[in-house]
Each structure stands twice: as C-alpha cells, then as structure tokens.
Amino acid sequence: MGQPGRGSVKQNPEVRFGEGRLARARRGLVAASVVVALAVVGLVAAAPLLRDHSQQRLEQRAGREVTATAQRTRTRLLADPAAGQATLRGIADRADGVEVLNVETGTTGVRLVFRVRVAKTASSVFGWQRATADGCFAQVVGPGSNPAGLERMPCPS
C-alpha cells in the first residue's frame, strides 16, 4: 500500500471523470425525453396520413360494393327476360340501395336506368369513419340469347 499523497492511488473511473450516479441518471433522463419527443412528433405527423389511408380504403370498399350490388341486380333482372316494365321495376326496387331512375321500352327490350347507393361505416383508431358511394347503371332486358351488358353511366344531378 502506498502512502497517502504519494504514488498512484487507484480511483473509481466514474469519480475520476466527475460522473456519479446523479450524472448518469440525468443523462438517462435526457435520452428518454429525446426518445419520447421523437415518438410524439412521429405520431403527430403520421396520424393524419394513417387516417386518410383508412378513409381511402373504406371509400374503395364502398365503391366495390356499388359495383357488386349492380351486378346482383343485373342477375335478378335477367332471370326473367320476358318480364314487363312493372315487374322489372319491382325487381330492381326490392334490391337494397337501388333506386330506379327510368324505365323505357324499346325495340331491343326494356331498358332500366338505376342508381346504386352504398354507405359504409367502420371503426378505427380514429373513431367511426363513414364513406358513401353511388353509381348509375343501365341494363337492357329483352328476349334473346345474348343479354346486353351492364352499362355504367354518369348519374343525373
């Protein structure tokens, strides 16, 4: 052992550099607060983007549902190609979300113009989201071996 004040005395490296428990705790607190601040900034920046993406997906689902409903209505209309105007109107009116806009009889058969409206709601992290979609379609139903295709058209105002 050496004499005090002479020779080399082993010192704790933390004490030698002036860093005690308090300094380490302060450094850890600063690091934790930086991480929390970055997380908050990230959430604030990402939340609107995530909400918009979620809303877009819901609107796309509503749009697909409009097309699917129109296709189901077409199938029901073509099930009885010899039906008259009143019967075809009734078939279309009974479908959920379908509104008949016009029914005309022509040389090729009965032409129905109808609007399909779909409203979708979904819960998300941001609360309830709602999307509505609509589309107008025309279908000619008449005698013949080849049924006419479903025509998508602009909706009247």
PDB file of C-alpha atoms in Angstrom:
ATOM      1  CA  MET A   1       0.000   0.000   0.000  1.00  0.00           C
ATOM      2  CA  GLY A   2       1.161   3.392  -0.752  1.00  0.00           C
ATOM      3  CA  GLN A   3       1.305   6.341   1.488  1.00  0.00           C
ATOM      4  CA  PRO A   4      -1.363   8.990   1.213  1.00  0.00           C
ATOM      5  CA  GLY A   5      -0.460  11.671  -1.240  1.00  0.00           C
ATOM      6  CA  ARG A   6       2.340   9.603  -2.717  1.00  0.00           C
ATOM      7  CA  GLY A   7       2.420   7.225  -5.605  1.00  0.00           C
ATOM      8  CA  SER A   8      -0.579   6.136  -7.557  1.00  0.00           C
ATOM      9  CA  VAL A   9      -3.823   5.627  -5.785  1.00  0.00           C
ATOM     10  CA  LYS A  10      -6.483   3.726  -7.687  1.00  0.00           C
ATOM     11  CA  GLN A  11      -9.584   5.800  -8.111  1.00  0.00           C
ATOM     12  CA  ASN A  12     -13.011   4.855  -9.336  1.00  0.00           C
ATOM     13  CA  PRO A  13     -13.091   5.807 -13.049  1.00  0.00           C
ATOM     14  CA  GLU A  14     -16.535   7.372 -12.684  1.00  0.00           C
ATOM     15  CA  VAL A  15     -15.400   9.586  -9.893  1.00  0.00           C
ATOM     16  CA  ARG A  16     -12.221  10.430 -11.727  1.00  0.00           C
ATOM     17  CA  PHE A  17     -14.220  11.940 -14.595  1.00  0.00           C
ATOM     18  CA  GLY A  18     -16.699  13.601 -12.282  1.00  0.00           C
ATOM     19  CA  GLU A  19     -19.624  11.348 -13.176  1.00  0.00           C
ATOM     20  CA  GLY A  20     -21.568   9.964 -10.311  1.00  0.00           C
ATOM     21  CA  ARG A  21     -24.961   8.327 -10.127  1.00  0.00           C
ATOM     22  CA  LEU A  22     -26.687  11.657 -10.427  1.00  0.00           C
ATOM     23  CA  ALA A  23     -24.938  12.485 -13.686  1.00  0.00           C
ATOM     24  CA  ARG A  24     -25.781   9.057 -15.159  1.00  0.00           C
ATOM     25  CA  ALA A  25     -29.421   9.462 -14.142  1.00  0.00           C
ATOM     26  CA  ARG A  26     -29.539  12.919 -15.695  1.00  0.00           C
ATOM     27  CA  ARG A  27     -28.031  11.593 -18.930  1.00  0.00           C
ATOM     28  CA  GLY A  28     -30.592   8.742 -18.989  1.00  0.00           C
ATOM     29  CA  LEU A  29     -33.417  11.197 -18.384  1.00  0.00           C
ATOM     30  CA  VAL A  30     -32.273  13.404 -21.254  1.00  0.00           C
ATOM     31  CA  ALA A  31     -32.056  10.382 -23.581  1.00  0.00           C
ATOM     32  CA  ALA A  32     -35.522   9.172 -22.542  1.00  0.00           C
ATOM     33  CA  SER A  33     -37.043  12.615 -23.067  1.00  0.00           C
ATOM     34  CA  VAL A  34     -35.482  12.824 -26.549  1.00  0.00           C
ATOM     35  CA  VAL A  35     -36.966   9.415 -27.439  1.00  0.00           C
ATOM     36  CA  VAL A  36     -40.405  10.445 -26.116  1.00  0.00           C
ATOM     37  CA  ALA A  37     -40.278  13.750 -28.007  1.00  0.00           C
ATOM     38  CA  LEU A  38     -39.386  11.966 -31.250  1.00  0.00           C
ATOM     39  CA  ALA A  39     -42.219   9.471 -30.724  1.00  0.00           C
ATOM     40  CA  VAL A  40     -44.731  12.263 -30.152  1.00  0.00           C
ATOM     41  CA  VAL A  41     -43.578  14.135 -33.257  1.00  0.00           C
ATOM     42  CA  GLY A  42     -43.791  10.907 -35.273  1.00  0.00           C
ATOM     43  CA  LEU A  43     -47.324  10.208 -34.081  1.00  0.00           C
ATOM     44  CA  VAL A  44     -48.462  13.744 -34.774  1.00  0.00           C
ATOM     45  CA  ALA A  45     -47.043  13.545 -38.297  1.00  0.00           C
ATOM     46  CA  ALA A  46     -48.277  10.007 -39.040  1.00  0.00           C
ATOM     47  CA  ALA A  47     -51.809  10.211 -37.595  1.00  0.00           C
ATOM     48  CA  PRO A  48     -53.358  12.243 -40.451  1.00  0.00           C
ATOM     49  CA  LEU A  49     -51.688  10.021 -43.030  1.00  0.00           C
ATOM     50  CA  LEU A  50     -52.998   6.883 -41.370  1.00  0.00           C
ATOM     51  CA  ARG A  51     -56.486   8.369 -41.033  1.00  0.00           C
ATOM     52  CA  ASP A  52     -56.521   9.357 -44.712  1.00  0.00           C
ATOM     53  CA  HIS A  53     -55.328   5.908 -45.762  1.00  0.00           C
ATOM     54  CA  SER A  54     -58.012   4.264 -43.645  1.00  0.00           C
ATOM     55  CA  GLN A  55     -60.675   6.553 -45.137  1.00  0.00           C
ATOM     56  CA  GLN A  56     -59.495   5.801 -48.683  1.00  0.00           C
ATOM     57  CA  ARG A  57     -59.711   2.071 -48.060  1.00  0.00           C
ATOM     58  CA  LEU A  58     -63.254   2.470 -46.749  1.00  0.00           C
ATOM     59  CA  GLU A  59     -64.235   4.517 -49.814  1.00  0.00           C
ATOM     60  CA  GLN A  60     -62.745   1.859 -52.094  1.00  0.00           C
ATOM     61  CA  ARG A  61     -64.748  -0.827 -50.316  1.00  0.00           C
ATOM     62  CA  ALA A  62     -67.910   1.237 -50.770  1.00  0.00           C
ATOM     63  CA  GLY A  63     -67.135   1.644 -54.489  1.00  0.00           C
ATOM     64  CA  ARG A  64     -66.649  -2.095 -54.909  1.00  0.00           C
ATOM     65  CA  GLU A  65     -69.923  -2.704 -53.087  1.00  0.00           C
ATOM     66  CA  VAL A  66     -71.724  -0.393 -55.544  1.00  0.00           C
ATOM     67  CA  THR A  67     -70.473  -2.474 -58.470  1.00  0.00           C
ATOM     68  CA  ALA A  68     -71.306  -5.746 -56.719  1.00  0.00           C
ATOM     69  CA  THR A  69     -74.839  -4.563 -55.942  1.00  0.00           C
ATOM     70  CA  ALA A  70     -75.338  -3.512 -59.560  1.00  0.00           C
ATOM     71  CA  GLN A  71     -74.144  -6.936 -60.734  1.00  0.00           C
ATOM     72  CA  ARG A  72     -76.541  -8.720 -58.348  1.00  0.00           C
ATOM     73  CA  THR A  73     -79.386  -6.506 -59.576  1.00  0.00           C
ATOM     74  CA  ARG A  74     -78.476  -7.310 -63.197  1.00  0.00           C
ATOM     75  CA  THR A  75     -78.588 -11.031 -62.435  1.00  0.00           C
ATOM     76  CA  ARG A  76     -82.050 -10.701 -60.913  1.00  0.00           C
ATOM     77  CA  LEU A  77     -83.291  -8.625 -63.849  1.00  0.00           C
ATOM     78  CA  LEU A  78     -82.008 -11.096 -66.432  1.00  0.00           C
ATOM     79  CA  ALA A  79     -83.588 -14.055 -64.611  1.00  0.00           C
ATOM     80  CA  ASP A  80     -86.905 -13.309 -66.367  1.00  0.00           C
ATOM     81  CA  PRO A  81     -86.150 -11.767 -69.790  1.00  0.00           C
ATOM     82  CA  ALA A  82     -89.826 -11.776 -70.806  1.00  0.00           C
ATOM     83  CA  ALA A  83     -90.943  -9.668 -67.825  1.00  0.00           C
ATOM     84  CA  GLY A  84     -92.649  -6.341 -68.383  1.00  0.00           C
ATOM     85  CA  GLN A  85     -91.743  -2.884 -67.172  1.00  0.00           C
ATOM     86  CA  ALA A  86     -93.630  -3.111 -63.894  1.00  0.00           C
ATOM     87  CA  THR A  87     -92.138  -6.467 -62.960  1.00  0.00           C
ATOM     88  CA  LEU A  88     -88.583  -5.367 -63.771  1.00  0.00           C
ATOM     89  CA  ARG A  89     -89.052  -2.122 -61.831  1.00  0.00           C
ATOM     90  CA  GLY A  90     -90.269  -4.126 -58.838  1.00  0.00           C
ATOM     91  CA  ILE A  91     -87.270  -6.472 -59.022  1.00  0.00           C
ATOM     92  CA  ALA A  92     -84.843  -3.550 -59.055  1.00  0.00           C
ATOM     93  CA  ASP A  93     -86.700  -1.628 -56.344  1.00  0.00           C
ATOM     94  CA  ARG A  94     -86.518  -4.607 -53.964  1.00  0.00           C
ATOM     95  CA  ALA A  95     -82.719  -4.670 -54.090  1.00  0.00           C
ATOM     96  CA  ASP A  96     -81.051  -2.866 -51.185  1.00  0.00           C
ATOM     97  CA  GLY A  97     -79.644   0.522 -52.151  1.00  0.00           C
ATOM     98  CA  VAL A  98     -81.134   0.520 -55.654  1.00  0.00           C
ATOM     99  CA  GLU A  99     -83.320   3.347 -56.940  1.00  0.00           C
ATOM    100  CA  VAL A 100     -84.905   3.047 -60.391  1.00  0.00           C
ATOM    101  CA  LEU A 101     -84.481   6.293 -62.306  1.00  0.00           C
ATOM    102  CA  ASN A 102     -86.017   5.437 -65.656  1.00  0.00           C
ATOM    103  CA  VAL A 103     -87.724   2.535 -67.436  1.00  0.00           C
ATOM    104  CA  GLU A 104     -88.204   2.582 -71.219  1.00  0.00           C
ATOM    105  CA  THR A 105     -89.438   0.011 -73.670  1.00  0.00           C
ATOM    106  CA  GLY A 106     -87.623  -0.079 -76.982  1.00  0.00           C
ATOM    107  CA  THR A 107     -87.070  -2.406 -79.899  1.00  0.00           C
ATOM    108  CA  THR A 108     -84.377  -4.373 -78.070  1.00  0.00           C
ATOM    109  CA  GLY A 109     -86.342  -4.768 -74.844  1.00  0.00           C
ATOM    110  CA  VAL A 110     -86.866  -2.903 -71.598  1.00  0.00           C
ATOM    111  CA  ARG A 111     -84.080  -0.515 -70.593  1.00  0.00           C
ATOM    112  CA  LEU A 112     -83.772   0.220 -66.890  1.00  0.00           C
ATOM    113  CA  VAL A 113     -81.605   3.021 -65.573  1.00  0.00           C
ATOM    114  CA  PHE A 114     -80.940   2.719 -61.859  1.00  0.00           C
ATOM    115  CA  ARG A 115     -78.757   4.253 -59.178  1.00  0.00           C
ATOM    116  CA  VAL A 116     -76.981   2.235 -56.530  1.00  0.00           C
ATOM    117  CA  ARG A 117     -76.023   3.931 -53.265  1.00  0.00           C
ATOM    118  CA  VAL A 118     -73.904   2.361 -50.577  1.00  0.00           C
ATOM    119  CA  ALA A 119     -72.962   3.775 -47.192  1.00  0.00           C
ATOM    120  CA  LYS A 120     -70.179   2.100 -45.221  1.00  0.00           C
ATOM    121  CA  THR A 121     -69.123   2.756 -41.663  1.00  0.00           C
ATOM    122  CA  ALA A 122     -66.148   1.314 -39.856  1.00  0.00           C
ATOM    123  CA  SER A 123     -64.493   1.836 -36.532  1.00  0.00           C
ATOM    124  CA  SER A 124     -60.845   2.691 -36.460  1.00  0.00           C
ATOM    125  CA  VAL A 125     -58.270   4.040 -34.066  1.00  0.00           C
ATOM    126  CA  PHE A 126     -59.526   7.492 -35.029  1.00  0.00           C
ATOM    127  CA  GLY A 127     -63.184   6.783 -34.229  1.00  0.00           C
ATOM    128  CA  TRP A 128     -66.011   5.994 -36.611  1.00  0.00           C
ATOM    129  CA  GLN A 129     -65.395   6.633 -40.267  1.00  0.00           C
ATOM    130  CA  ARG A 130     -68.101   6.838 -42.924  1.00  0.00           C
ATOM    131  CA  ALA A 131     -67.956   6.577 -46.683  1.00  0.00           C
ATOM    132  CA  THR A 132     -70.713   6.770 -49.256  1.00  0.00           C
ATOM    133  CA  ALA A 133     -70.532   5.831 -52.900  1.00  0.00           C
ATOM    134  CA  ASP A 134     -73.017   5.760 -55.710  1.00  0.00           C
ATOM    135  CA  GLY A 135     -73.131   4.841 -59.342  1.00  0.00           C
ATOM    136  CA  CYS A 136     -75.693   4.774 -62.120  1.00  0.00           C
ATOM    137  CA  PHE A 137     -76.176   1.850 -64.443  1.00  0.00           C
ATOM    138  CA  ALA A 138     -78.306   0.930 -67.443  1.00  0.00           C
ATOM    139  CA  GLN A 139     -79.423  -2.585 -68.267  1.00  0.00           C
ATOM    140  CA  VAL A 140     -81.412  -3.733 -71.276  1.00  0.00           C
ATOM    141  CA  VAL A 141     -83.582  -6.767 -70.577  1.00  0.00           C
ATOM    142  CA  GLY A 142     -85.177  -8.431 -73.535  1.00  0.00           C
ATOM    143  CA  PRO A 143     -85.722 -11.609 -75.402  1.00  0.00           C
ATOM    144  CA  GLY A 144     -82.647 -13.013 -76.997  1.00  0.00           C
ATOM    145  CA  SER A 145     -79.896 -15.477 -76.381  1.00  0.00           C
ATOM    146  CA  ASN A 146     -77.233 -12.843 -75.635  1.00  0.00           C
ATOM    147  CA  PRO A 147     -78.167 -10.474 -72.818  1.00  0.00           C
ATOM    148  CA  ALA A 148     -76.851  -6.928 -73.025  1.00  0.00           C
ATOM    149  CA  GLY A 149     -74.033  -5.941 -70.731  1.00  0.00           C
ATOM    150  CA  LEU A 150     -74.400  -3.709 -67.718  1.00  0.00           C
ATOM    151  CA  GLU A 151     -73.532  -0.157 -68.696  1.00  0.00           C
ATOM    152  CA  ARG A 152     -72.119   2.257 -66.146  1.00  0.00           C
ATOM    153  CA  MET A 153     -73.140   5.832 -66.827  1.00  0.00           C
ATOM    154  CA  PRO A 154     -72.907   9.251 -65.207  1.00  0.00           C
ATOM    155  CA  CYS A 155     -75.577   9.927 -62.629  1.00  0.00           C
ATOM    156  CA  PRO A 156     -78.026  12.742 -63.272  1.00  0.00           C
ATOM    157  CA  SER A 157     -77.897  15.630 -60.844  1.00  0.00           C
TER     158      SER A 157
END
